[in-house]
């Protein structure tokens, strides 16, 4: 019975981005608890980078051949220079993708923009990633209607796409082709920087709990673990 149910409603990898990923991760972690009844140790919301055409390398980390990193003094695999944007990845039942798309649409302001207007550049573009991308039935049935209802236009992302600020635009990627690259551990379960986004210390502590449990990994990028 349960195996048949899982087969009928498989877990899928999706991601959503709209501005800085700190606040977005908090909202999707809360949505996982509310919509799926997940406990802290079951959360999959992960700050990540996606939508770029390239990855980088660090000669000192030959064990990590495909790096995508936050801006760093060592200038290793900078996600902005590699064409990626900030997203939050999720692994959720296929039947729930529409409910998470509703949550995503709520993150836009009335003008179809991210709340953090001072974050400028393609790194902060609006992004959706689903298996199969914009041509997938999942996108057409479970995501597109909620973007349209919010006055947003969906466009197929080619990779390394431009900023969406002021355009009511969302780039859509195939999450199988343009996979999400986990961001550094110190970016996970981080406070936002807008007013009211200082989250409880119990929330912030989830990053090391997830790392120690193996749900987050050492990306190979400069990090604080």
mmCIF file of C-alpha atoms in Angstrom:
data_model
loop_
_atom_site.group_PDB
_atom_site.id
_atom_site.type_symbol
_atom_site.label_atom_id
_atom_site.label_comp_id
_atom_site.label_asym_id
_atom_site.label_seq_id
_atom_site.Cartn_x
_atom_site.Cartn_y
_atom_site.Cartn_z
ATOM 1 C CA UNK A 1 0.000 0.000 0.000
ATOM 2 C CA UNK A 2 2.515 2.629 1.082
ATOM 3 C CA UNK A 3 4.968 1.712 -1.688
ATOM 4 C CA UNK A 4 2.162 2.033 -4.242
ATOM 5 C CA UNK A 5 1.279 5.460 -2.823
ATOM 6 C CA UNK A 6 4.889 6.620 -3.131
ATOM 7 C CA UNK A 7 5.041 5.372 -6.714
ATOM 8 C CA UNK A 8 1.853 7.272 -7.528
ATOM 9 C CA UNK A 9 3.126 10.440 -5.829
ATOM 10 C CA UNK A 10 6.914 10.458 -6.198
ATOM 11 C CA UNK A 11 9.215 12.961 -4.536
ATOM 12 C CA UNK A 12 10.462 15.561 -7.009
ATOM 13 C CA UNK A 13 13.268 18.117 -6.843
ATOM 14 C CA UNK A 14 12.104 21.669 -7.460
ATOM 15 C CA UNK A 15 13.454 25.117 -6.642
ATOM 16 C CA UNK A 16 12.218 28.662 -6.321
ATOM 17 C CA UNK A 17 14.099 31.961 -6.215
ATOM 18 C CA UNK A 18 13.032 35.564 -5.672
ATOM 19 C CA UNK A 19 15.770 37.802 -4.293
ATOM 20 C CA UNK A 20 17.929 36.808 -1.328
ATOM 21 C CA UNK A 21 17.574 33.115 -0.460
ATOM 22 C CA UNK A 22 17.679 33.631 3.334
ATOM 23 C CA UNK A 23 14.080 34.798 3.713
ATOM 24 C CA UNK A 24 12.872 32.445 0.973
ATOM 25 C CA UNK A 25 14.316 29.428 2.807
ATOM 26 C CA UNK A 26 12.564 30.434 6.022
ATOM 27 C CA UNK A 27 9.216 30.728 4.251
ATOM 28 C CA UNK A 28 9.555 27.377 2.479
ATOM 29 C CA UNK A 29 10.716 25.589 5.633
ATOM 30 C CA UNK A 30 7.582 26.894 7.339
ATOM 31 C CA UNK A 31 5.519 25.737 4.355
ATOM 32 C CA UNK A 32 6.993 22.225 4.536
ATOM 33 C CA UNK A 33 5.886 22.006 8.162
ATOM 34 C CA UNK A 34 2.440 23.406 7.461
ATOM 35 C CA UNK A 35 1.657 21.643 4.164
ATOM 36 C CA UNK A 36 3.437 18.315 4.667
ATOM 37 C CA UNK A 37 3.635 18.011 8.457
ATOM 38 C CA UNK A 38 7.412 17.663 8.318
ATOM 39 C CA UNK A 39 9.513 17.906 11.463
ATOM 40 C CA UNK A 40 12.747 19.922 11.647
ATOM 41 C CA UNK A 41 14.822 16.832 10.856
ATOM 42 C CA UNK A 42 12.713 16.181 7.740
ATOM 43 C CA UNK A 43 12.979 19.632 6.155
ATOM 44 C CA UNK A 44 14.411 19.755 2.641
ATOM 45 C CA UNK A 45 14.328 23.551 2.042
ATOM 46 C CA UNK A 46 17.936 24.337 1.142
ATOM 47 C CA UNK A 47 19.599 27.593 0.110
ATOM 48 C CA UNK A 48 21.222 26.902 -3.245
ATOM 49 C CA UNK A 49 22.439 28.303 -6.555
ATOM 50 C CA UNK A 50 20.887 27.443 -9.925
ATOM 51 C CA UNK A 51 20.348 28.651 -13.457
ATOM 52 C CA UNK A 52 23.969 29.021 -14.537
ATOM 53 C CA UNK A 53 25.740 27.340 -17.434
ATOM 54 C CA UNK A 54 29.040 26.673 -15.681
ATOM 55 C CA UNK A 55 30.672 25.446 -12.499
ATOM 56 C CA UNK A 56 34.117 26.258 -11.158
ATOM 57 C CA UNK A 57 37.122 24.555 -9.611
ATOM 58 C CA UNK A 58 39.495 25.102 -6.725
ATOM 59 C CA UNK A 59 42.948 23.599 -7.218
ATOM 60 C CA UNK A 60 43.166 22.998 -3.467
ATOM 61 C CA UNK A 61 39.977 20.880 -3.511
ATOM 62 C CA UNK A 62 40.417 18.288 -6.282
ATOM 63 C CA UNK A 63 37.763 16.172 -4.531
ATOM 64 C CA UNK A 64 35.151 18.818 -5.456
ATOM 65 C CA UNK A 65 35.384 19.228 -9.246
ATOM 66 C CA UNK A 66 32.124 21.186 -9.804
ATOM 67 C CA UNK A 67 31.934 24.166 -7.474
ATOM 68 C CA UNK A 68 29.384 26.964 -7.262
ATOM 69 C CA UNK A 69 30.193 29.314 -4.381
ATOM 70 C CA UNK A 70 29.115 32.561 -2.788
ATOM 71 C CA UNK A 71 31.297 35.640 -3.381
ATOM 72 C CA UNK A 72 34.579 34.976 -1.574
ATOM 73 C CA UNK A 73 37.974 36.586 -1.124
ATOM 74 C CA UNK A 74 39.670 33.620 -2.768
ATOM 75 C CA UNK A 75 37.595 34.283 -5.923
ATOM 76 C CA UNK A 76 36.724 30.605 -6.158
ATOM 77 C CA UNK A 77 33.777 29.638 -8.401
ATOM 78 C CA UNK A 78 31.763 32.834 -7.772
ATOM 79 C CA UNK A 79 28.115 32.001 -8.455
ATOM 80 C CA UNK A 80 27.424 35.416 -9.992
ATOM 81 C CA UNK A 81 30.305 35.143 -12.441
ATOM 82 C CA UNK A 82 29.150 31.592 -13.300
ATOM 83 C CA UNK A 83 25.634 32.840 -14.134
ATOM 84 C CA UNK A 84 23.693 31.338 -11.235
ATOM 85 C CA UNK A 85 20.939 32.862 -9.106
ATOM 86 C CA UNK A 86 19.938 32.323 -5.485
ATOM 87 C CA UNK A 87 17.204 29.707 -5.029
ATOM 88 C CA UNK A 88 15.736 27.406 -2.405
ATOM 89 C CA UNK A 89 15.613 23.749 -3.343
ATOM 90 C CA UNK A 90 12.910 21.376 -2.106
ATOM 91 C CA UNK A 91 12.214 17.651 -2.393
ATOM 92 C CA UNK A 92 8.451 17.286 -2.114
ATOM 93 C CA UNK A 93 5.652 14.968 -3.287
ATOM 94 C CA UNK A 94 4.672 15.751 -6.871
ATOM 95 C CA UNK A 95 1.089 16.330 -5.750
ATOM 96 C CA UNK A 96 2.210 19.196 -3.498
ATOM 97 C CA UNK A 97 4.123 21.248 -6.077
ATOM 98 C CA UNK A 98 1.086 23.422 -6.769
ATOM 99 C CA UNK A 99 0.719 24.261 -3.078
ATOM 100 C CA UNK A 100 4.370 25.310 -2.930
ATOM 101 C CA UNK A 101 3.901 27.408 -6.080
ATOM 102 C CA UNK A 102 1.117 29.243 -4.224
ATOM 103 C CA UNK A 103 3.575 29.972 -1.402
ATOM 104 C CA UNK A 104 6.135 31.179 -3.939
ATOM 105 C CA UNK A 105 3.694 33.608 -5.552
ATOM 106 C CA UNK A 106 3.032 35.148 -2.125
ATOM 107 C CA UNK A 107 6.693 36.208 -1.889
ATOM 108 C CA UNK A 108 6.291 38.816 -4.658
ATOM 109 C CA UNK A 109 5.063 42.338 -4.008
ATOM 110 C CA UNK A 110 2.097 43.890 -5.809
ATOM 111 C CA UNK A 111 4.365 44.929 -8.670
ATOM 112 C CA UNK A 112 5.626 41.405 -9.267
ATOM 113 C CA UNK A 113 9.012 42.086 -7.743
ATOM 114 C CA UNK A 114 11.184 40.701 -4.957
ATOM 115 C CA UNK A 115 10.895 42.560 -1.656
ATOM 116 C CA UNK A 116 14.638 43.279 -1.404
ATOM 117 C CA UNK A 117 15.051 45.908 -4.156
ATOM 118 C CA UNK A 118 18.574 46.835 -3.036
ATOM 119 C CA UNK A 119 19.799 43.410 -4.157
ATOM 120 C CA UNK A 120 20.542 44.173 -7.785
ATOM 121 C CA UNK A 121 21.721 41.812 -10.492
ATOM 122 C CA UNK A 122 21.064 38.431 -12.098
ATOM 123 C CA UNK A 123 22.020 36.666 -8.856
ATOM 124 C CA UNK A 124 18.652 37.791 -7.472
ATOM 125 C CA UNK A 125 16.473 37.083 -10.500
ATOM 126 C CA UNK A 126 13.144 35.294 -10.116
ATOM 127 C CA UNK A 127 13.543 31.586 -10.851
ATOM 128 C CA UNK A 128 11.453 28.409 -10.866
ATOM 129 C CA UNK A 129 12.936 24.974 -11.498
ATOM 130 C CA UNK A 130 10.818 21.857 -12.070
ATOM 131 C CA UNK A 131 11.615 18.527 -13.748
ATOM 132 C CA UNK A 132 11.169 19.056 -17.494
ATOM 133 C CA UNK A 133 11.032 22.838 -17.219
ATOM 134 C CA UNK A 134 8.466 25.093 -18.837
ATOM 135 C CA UNK A 135 7.280 22.396 -21.293
ATOM 136 C CA UNK A 136 6.507 19.913 -18.507
ATOM 137 C CA UNK A 137 2.868 19.107 -17.695
ATOM 138 C CA UNK A 138 3.736 19.708 -14.027
ATOM 139 C CA UNK A 139 4.639 23.299 -14.792
ATOM 140 C CA UNK A 140 1.542 23.902 -16.906
ATOM 141 C CA UNK A 141 -0.899 22.481 -14.373
ATOM 142 C CA UNK A 142 0.721 23.119 -10.979
ATOM 143 C CA UNK A 143 2.877 26.238 -11.318
ATOM 144 C CA UNK A 144 1.885 28.422 -14.279
ATOM 145 C CA UNK A 145 -1.654 29.257 -13.045
ATOM 146 C CA UNK A 146 -0.304 30.638 -9.761
ATOM 147 C CA UNK A 147 2.306 32.766 -11.513
ATOM 148 C CA UNK A 148 -0.340 34.097 -13.892
ATOM 149 C CA UNK A 149 -2.666 34.891 -10.992
ATOM 150 C CA UNK A 150 0.131 36.995 -9.477
ATOM 151 C CA UNK A 151 0.581 38.882 -12.753
ATOM 152 C CA UNK A 152 3.883 37.193 -13.553
ATOM 153 C CA UNK A 153 5.113 36.086 -16.977
ATOM 154 C CA UNK A 154 6.986 32.790 -17.237
ATOM 155 C CA UNK A 155 9.795 32.498 -19.759
ATOM 156 C CA UNK A 156 12.093 29.587 -20.573
ATOM 157 C CA UNK A 157 15.526 30.134 -19.055
ATOM 158 C CA UNK A 158 18.506 29.456 -21.292
ATOM 159 C CA UNK A 159 21.024 29.750 -18.459
ATOM 160 C CA UNK A 160 22.934 32.837 -17.283
ATOM 161 C CA UNK A 161 19.740 34.859 -17.721
ATOM 162 C CA UNK A 162 19.323 38.491 -16.724
ATOM 163 C CA UNK A 163 17.747 40.199 -13.743
ATOM 164 C CA UNK A 164 13.950 40.283 -13.562
ATOM 165 C CA UNK A 165 13.533 43.388 -11.404
ATOM 166 C CA UNK A 166 10.749 45.604 -12.733
ATOM 167 C CA UNK A 167 9.738 43.082 -15.423
ATOM 168 C CA UNK A 168 7.121 40.846 -13.719
ATOM 169 C CA UNK A 169 9.160 37.979 -15.128
ATOM 170 C CA UNK A 170 10.125 34.523 -13.865
ATOM 171 C CA UNK A 171 12.761 32.398 -15.562
ATOM 172 C CA UNK A 172 11.793 28.707 -15.686
ATOM 173 C CA UNK A 173 14.433 25.970 -15.762
ATOM 174 C CA UNK A 174 14.449 22.209 -16.087
ATOM 175 C CA UNK A 175 15.672 21.175 -12.630
ATOM 176 C CA UNK A 176 17.107 17.965 -14.098
ATOM 177 C CA UNK A 177 19.330 19.916 -16.518
ATOM 178 C CA UNK A 178 19.928 23.041 -14.427
ATOM 179 C CA UNK A 179 20.322 21.364 -11.078
ATOM 180 C CA UNK A 180 20.483 23.261 -7.802
ATOM 181 C CA UNK A 181 23.893 23.448 -6.120
ATOM 182 C CA UNK A 182 23.691 23.538 -2.319
ATOM 183 C CA UNK A 183 24.962 26.806 -0.873
ATOM 184 C CA UNK A 184 27.496 26.927 1.928
ATOM 185 C CA UNK A 185 26.444 25.676 5.357
ATOM 186 C CA UNK A 186 26.703 29.176 6.862
ATOM 187 C CA UNK A 187 23.997 30.386 4.444
ATOM 188 C CA UNK A 188 21.506 27.746 5.620
ATOM 189 C CA UNK A 189 18.694 28.750 8.023
ATOM 190 C CA UNK A 190 20.151 32.255 8.145
ATOM 191 C CA UNK A 191 18.325 35.357 9.342
ATOM 192 C CA UNK A 192 16.947 37.582 6.608
ATOM 193 C CA UNK A 193 18.117 41.187 6.433
ATOM 194 C CA UNK A 194 14.750 42.917 6.029
ATOM 195 C CA UNK A 195 12.909 44.255 9.118
ATOM 196 C CA UNK A 196 11.275 41.433 11.076
ATOM 197 C CA UNK A 197 13.510 38.727 9.657
ATOM 198 C CA UNK A 198 15.573 37.986 12.766
ATOM 199 C CA UNK A 199 14.492 34.390 13.222
ATOM 200 C CA UNK A 200 14.638 32.329 16.449
ATOM 201 C CA UNK A 201 18.001 30.830 17.397
ATOM 202 C CA UNK A 202 16.324 27.408 17.246
ATOM 203 C CA UNK A 203 15.783 28.027 13.525
ATOM 204 C CA UNK A 204 19.372 29.218 12.967
ATOM 205 C CA UNK A 205 20.678 26.092 14.750
ATOM 206 C CA UNK A 206 19.097 23.831 12.135
ATOM 207 C CA UNK A 207 22.073 24.353 9.804
ATOM 208 C CA UNK A 208 24.597 22.528 11.995
ATOM 209 C CA UNK A 209 22.005 19.910 12.962
ATOM 210 C CA UNK A 210 21.411 19.184 9.274
ATOM 211 C CA UNK A 211 25.158 19.146 8.560
ATOM 212 C CA UNK A 212 25.882 16.732 11.406
ATOM 213 C CA UNK A 213 23.053 14.482 10.195
ATOM 214 C CA UNK A 214 24.409 14.499 6.641
ATOM 215 C CA UNK A 215 21.499 16.362 5.082
ATOM 216 C CA UNK A 216 23.837 19.263 4.290
ATOM 217 C CA UNK A 217 27.316 18.628 2.925
ATOM 218 C CA UNK A 218 30.662 20.371 2.731
ATOM 219 C CA UNK A 219 30.326 21.939 -0.704
ATOM 220 C CA UNK A 220 34.048 22.471 -1.116
ATOM 221 C CA UNK A 221 33.535 26.247 -1.109
ATOM 222 C CA UNK A 222 34.965 28.605 1.512
ATOM 223 C CA UNK A 223 32.587 28.088 4.447
ATOM 224 C CA UNK A 224 32.085 28.390 8.191
ATOM 225 C CA UNK A 225 31.135 25.014 9.665
#
